[in-house]
Amino acid sequence: VSTYPRVAAVKPIVDAALANAKKVGETPVGEVTDDITTAYNGSNRDDRANESTLGNLVSDAVLAQVKKTTAGADLAVTNPGGLRNELFFAKDPNVASDKDGSVNYAEANAVLPFVNNLSSVTLSGASLKKVFEQQWQTNADGTIPSRPFLALGSSSNVRWTYDDTRPAGDRITSLWVDDKPVSPTASYKVAVPSFLVSGGDNFRAFTEGKGVDTGLVDYEAWIDYLQKN
């Protein structure tokens, strides 16, 4: 700053932006009554091979928000790698003011920091089943990646059973949406981040459907849901 006049000219703009970001980030947007997290392996967060409370909550939020758009949705799923932070009841257990369960804008934003647009992808029931089969990961060339299983988060109106001793592609033994078995020939609208629309994380079955951009951005829809719920 002292050496380069142009840097000195920019610094007040940067400082003002950071101050504003801090002010916005500290704004409360909701509260939790307990920790809502990714799956843990011991003390390590982000165990992507297991179902997580946070992944399911984000899916519920995405479904609720996309349902309000003209694109609509019947269910929602979330890839575990998109969840980058937790919602802790107490950020610092040693600080009394941090034990109130309050969630501020920065903490909520840190859960979904990638700024994905949200889409509604229409899939056949057969393709939807493939999506859940592809949790057992296979690269496009047939090799197995370093993470052989990625557990999708799913909205609470979805349930499924599996048998991982069966051959690849035939491990999902039942799949239900709204308490009804998924029909292979029926159509289902799945609310997802744009990362999955293009087949990200080897969930290539999404490319078998037609995606519609809802106009929503993931973190905005998520924070709006937290504020209202």
Coordinates of C-alpha atoms in Angstrom, one line a residue:
V1 CA 0.0 0.0 0.0
S2 CA 2.8 2.4 0.9
T3 CA 4.7 1.6 -2.3
Y4 CA 2.0 1.4 -5.0
P5 CA -0.4 4.3 -5.3
R6 CA -2.9 2.2 -7.2
V7 CA -3.0 -0.4 -4.4
A8 CA -3.5 2.5 -2.0
A9 CA -6.4 3.7 -4.1
V10 CA -8.1 0.3 -4.0
K11 CA -7.6 -0.4 -0.3
P12 CA -10.5 1.7 0.9
I13 CA -12.8 -0.1 -1.5
V14 CA -11.6 -3.5 -0.2
D15 CA -11.8 -2.4 3.4
A16 CA -15.4 -1.2 3.0
A17 CA -16.4 -4.4 1.3
L18 CA -14.9 -6.5 4.0
A19 CA -16.6 -4.4 6.7
N20 CA -19.9 -4.8 4.9
A21 CA -19.4 -8.5 4.5
K22 CA -18.7 -8.8 8.3
K23 CA -21.9 -6.9 9.1
V24 CA -24.0 -9.0 6.7
G25 CA -22.3 -12.2 7.9
E26 CA -23.2 -11.5 11.5
T27 CA -26.9 -11.1 10.8
P28 CA -28.9 -13.9 12.4
V29 CA -30.9 -16.0 9.9
G30 CA -32.2 -18.8 12.1
E31 CA -31.5 -21.0 15.1
V32 CA -31.0 -24.7 15.8
T33 CA -31.8 -26.7 18.9
D34 CA -28.9 -29.1 18.4
D35 CA -26.0 -29.7 16.0
I36 CA -26.9 -30.4 12.4
T37 CA -23.9 -31.8 10.6
T38 CA -22.3 -33.8 7.9
A39 CA -21.5 -37.4 8.7
Y40 CA -18.5 -37.9 11.0
N41 CA -15.9 -40.5 11.1
G42 CA -14.6 -40.2 14.7
S43 CA -13.7 -36.6 15.1
N44 CA -13.4 -36.0 11.4
R45 CA -16.3 -34.3 9.5
D46 CA -17.3 -34.9 5.9
D47 CA -17.6 -38.6 5.9
R48 CA -19.2 -38.8 2.4
A49 CA -19.8 -42.5 2.5
N50 CA -22.6 -42.1 5.1
E51 CA -26.0 -40.4 5.2
S52 CA -26.0 -37.1 7.1
T53 CA -28.6 -35.0 8.8
L54 CA -27.3 -31.9 7.1
G55 CA -27.5 -33.4 3.7
N56 CA -31.1 -34.4 4.3
L57 CA -32.0 -31.0 5.7
V58 CA -30.5 -29.2 2.7
S59 CA -32.5 -31.5 0.4
D60 CA -35.7 -30.6 2.3
A61 CA -34.8 -26.9 1.9
V62 CA -34.1 -27.3 -1.8
L63 CA -37.3 -29.2 -2.4
A64 CA -39.4 -26.6 -0.6
Q65 CA -37.9 -23.7 -2.5
V66 CA -38.0 -25.3 -6.0
K67 CA -41.6 -26.4 -5.4
K68 CA -42.5 -22.8 -5.4
T69 CA -41.1 -22.1 -8.9
T70 CA -42.9 -22.9 -12.1
A71 CA -40.4 -25.7 -12.7
G72 CA -41.7 -27.6 -9.7
A73 CA -40.2 -30.7 -8.0
D74 CA -41.3 -34.0 -6.6
L75 CA -38.1 -34.7 -4.5
A76 CA -34.6 -33.3 -4.0
V77 CA -31.1 -34.8 -3.6
T78 CA -27.8 -33.2 -2.5
N79 CA -24.3 -34.4 -3.2
P80 CA -22.3 -34.8 0.0
G81 CA -19.3 -32.9 -1.4
G82 CA -21.3 -29.8 -1.7
L83 CA -21.7 -29.5 2.1
R84 CA -18.7 -27.6 3.4
N85 CA -19.6 -26.6 6.9
E86 CA -21.8 -27.6 9.9
L87 CA -24.6 -25.9 11.8
F88 CA -23.4 -26.1 15.4
F89 CA -25.6 -25.3 18.4
A90 CA -22.5 -23.9 20.2
K91 CA -19.7 -22.5 18.0
D92 CA -17.5 -22.2 21.1
P93 CA -18.8 -24.2 24.1
N94 CA -16.5 -22.0 26.4
V95 CA -18.3 -18.8 25.4
A96 CA -21.8 -18.3 26.9
S97 CA -23.1 -16.2 24.0
D98 CA -22.2 -19.0 21.6
K99 CA -24.6 -21.5 23.3
D100 CA -27.8 -19.9 22.1
G101 CA -28.2 -22.0 18.9
S102 CA -28.2 -18.9 16.7
V103 CA -27.1 -19.3 13.1
N104 CA -25.8 -16.2 11.3
Y105 CA -25.6 -15.5 7.6
A106 CA -21.9 -16.3 7.3
E107 CA -22.4 -19.7 9.0
A108 CA -25.3 -20.6 6.8
N109 CA -23.6 -19.5 3.7
A110 CA -20.5 -21.6 4.6
V111 CA -22.6 -24.7 4.3
L112 CA -23.2 -24.1 0.5
P113 CA -20.4 -21.8 -0.7
F114 CA -20.2 -22.8 -4.4
V115 CA -23.1 -20.7 -5.7
N116 CA -24.8 -23.4 -7.7
N117 CA -28.0 -22.6 -9.6
L118 CA -30.8 -24.9 -8.6
S119 CA -32.5 -27.0 -11.3
S120 CA -35.4 -29.3 -11.7
V121 CA -34.5 -32.4 -13.7
T122 CA -37.3 -34.6 -15.1
L123 CA -36.2 -38.2 -15.0
S124 CA -38.0 -41.5 -15.6
G125 CA -38.3 -43.7 -12.6
A126 CA -35.7 -46.0 -14.2
S127 CA -33.2 -43.2 -14.5
L128 CA -34.0 -42.1 -10.9
K129 CA -33.2 -45.5 -9.7
K130 CA -29.9 -45.3 -11.6
V131 CA -29.1 -42.1 -9.7
F132 CA -29.3 -44.0 -6.4
E133 CA -27.4 -47.0 -7.9
Q134 CA -24.6 -44.6 -8.8
Q135 CA -23.9 -43.9 -5.1
W136 CA -21.7 -47.0 -5.6
Q137 CA -19.2 -45.0 -7.7
T138 CA -17.8 -45.9 -11.1
N139 CA -15.8 -43.5 -13.3
A140 CA -16.8 -43.2 -17.0
D141 CA -14.0 -45.5 -18.0
G142 CA -15.3 -48.2 -15.6
T143 CA -12.6 -47.7 -12.9
I144 CA -13.5 -47.2 -9.2
P145 CA -12.6 -43.8 -7.8
S146 CA -10.9 -43.1 -4.5
R147 CA -14.3 -42.7 -2.8
P148 CA -16.1 -45.8 -3.9
F149 CA -19.4 -44.7 -2.3
L150 CA -21.0 -41.3 -2.1
A151 CA -24.2 -41.1 0.1
L152 CA -26.7 -38.7 -1.4
G153 CA -28.7 -36.5 0.9
S154 CA -32.4 -36.8 0.1
S155 CA -35.6 -35.0 1.0
S156 CA -37.7 -36.6 3.7
N157 CA -40.3 -37.8 1.3
V158 CA -37.8 -40.3 -0.2
R159 CA -36.8 -43.7 1.2
W160 CA -34.9 -46.6 -0.3
T161 CA -33.5 -50.0 0.6
Y162 CA -30.4 -51.7 -0.7
D163 CA -28.4 -54.9 -0.7
D164 CA -24.7 -54.1 -1.4
T165 CA -23.9 -57.8 -1.9
R166 CA -25.8 -57.7 -5.2
P167 CA -24.1 -56.8 -8.5
A168 CA -23.4 -53.2 -9.5
G169 CA -26.5 -51.5 -10.9
D170 CA -28.9 -53.8 -9.0
R171 CA -28.3 -52.9 -5.4
I172 CA -31.3 -50.7 -4.8
T173 CA -34.0 -53.1 -3.8
S174 CA -36.8 -50.5 -3.4
L175 CA -37.3 -46.8 -3.9
W176 CA -40.2 -44.8 -2.7
V177 CA -41.3 -41.2 -3.2
D178 CA -44.3 -39.8 -1.2
D179 CA -44.9 -43.3 0.2
K180 CA -45.4 -44.7 -3.3
P181 CA -43.0 -47.1 -5.1
V182 CA -41.2 -45.4 -7.9
S183 CA -42.5 -46.6 -11.3
P184 CA -39.8 -47.2 -13.9
T185 CA -42.0 -45.5 -16.6
A186 CA -43.3 -42.6 -14.6
S187 CA -41.7 -39.1 -14.6
Y188 CA -40.2 -37.5 -11.5
K189 CA -38.9 -33.9 -11.1
V190 CA -35.8 -33.9 -9.1
A191 CA -34.5 -30.6 -7.5
V192 CA -30.7 -30.5 -7.6
P193 CA -27.7 -28.2 -7.7
S194 CA -26.4 -27.5 -11.2
F195 CA -23.3 -29.5 -10.4
L196 CA -25.4 -32.7 -10.5
V197 CA -27.4 -31.7 -13.7
S198 CA -24.2 -32.2 -15.7
G199 CA -23.5 -35.6 -14.1
G200 CA -21.0 -34.4 -11.5
D201 CA -19.5 -36.9 -9.0
N202 CA -20.3 -39.7 -11.5
F203 CA -24.1 -39.3 -11.1
R204 CA -24.3 -39.5 -14.9
A205 CA -28.0 -40.7 -14.8
F206 CA -29.0 -37.0 -14.4
T207 CA -27.9 -36.4 -18.0
E208 CA -30.7 -38.8 -19.1
G209 CA -33.3 -36.2 -18.1
K210 CA -34.2 -32.7 -19.0
G211 CA -33.1 -30.0 -16.7
V212 CA -34.8 -26.6 -16.1
D213 CA -32.9 -23.8 -14.4
T214 CA -35.3 -22.5 -11.7
G215 CA -33.6 -19.1 -11.3
L216 CA -32.8 -19.9 -7.7
V217 CA -29.2 -20.0 -6.3
D218 CA -28.5 -22.6 -3.7
Y219 CA -27.2 -20.5 -0.8
E220 CA -30.0 -17.9 -1.2
A221 CA -32.7 -20.6 -1.3
W222 CA -31.1 -22.3 1.7
I223 CA -30.8 -19.2 3.8
D224 CA -34.4 -18.1 2.9
Y225 CA -35.6 -21.6 4.1
L226 CA -33.7 -21.2 7.4
Q227 CA -35.2 -17.8 8.0
K228 CA -38.7 -19.2 7.6
N229 CA -38.3 -22.5 9.4

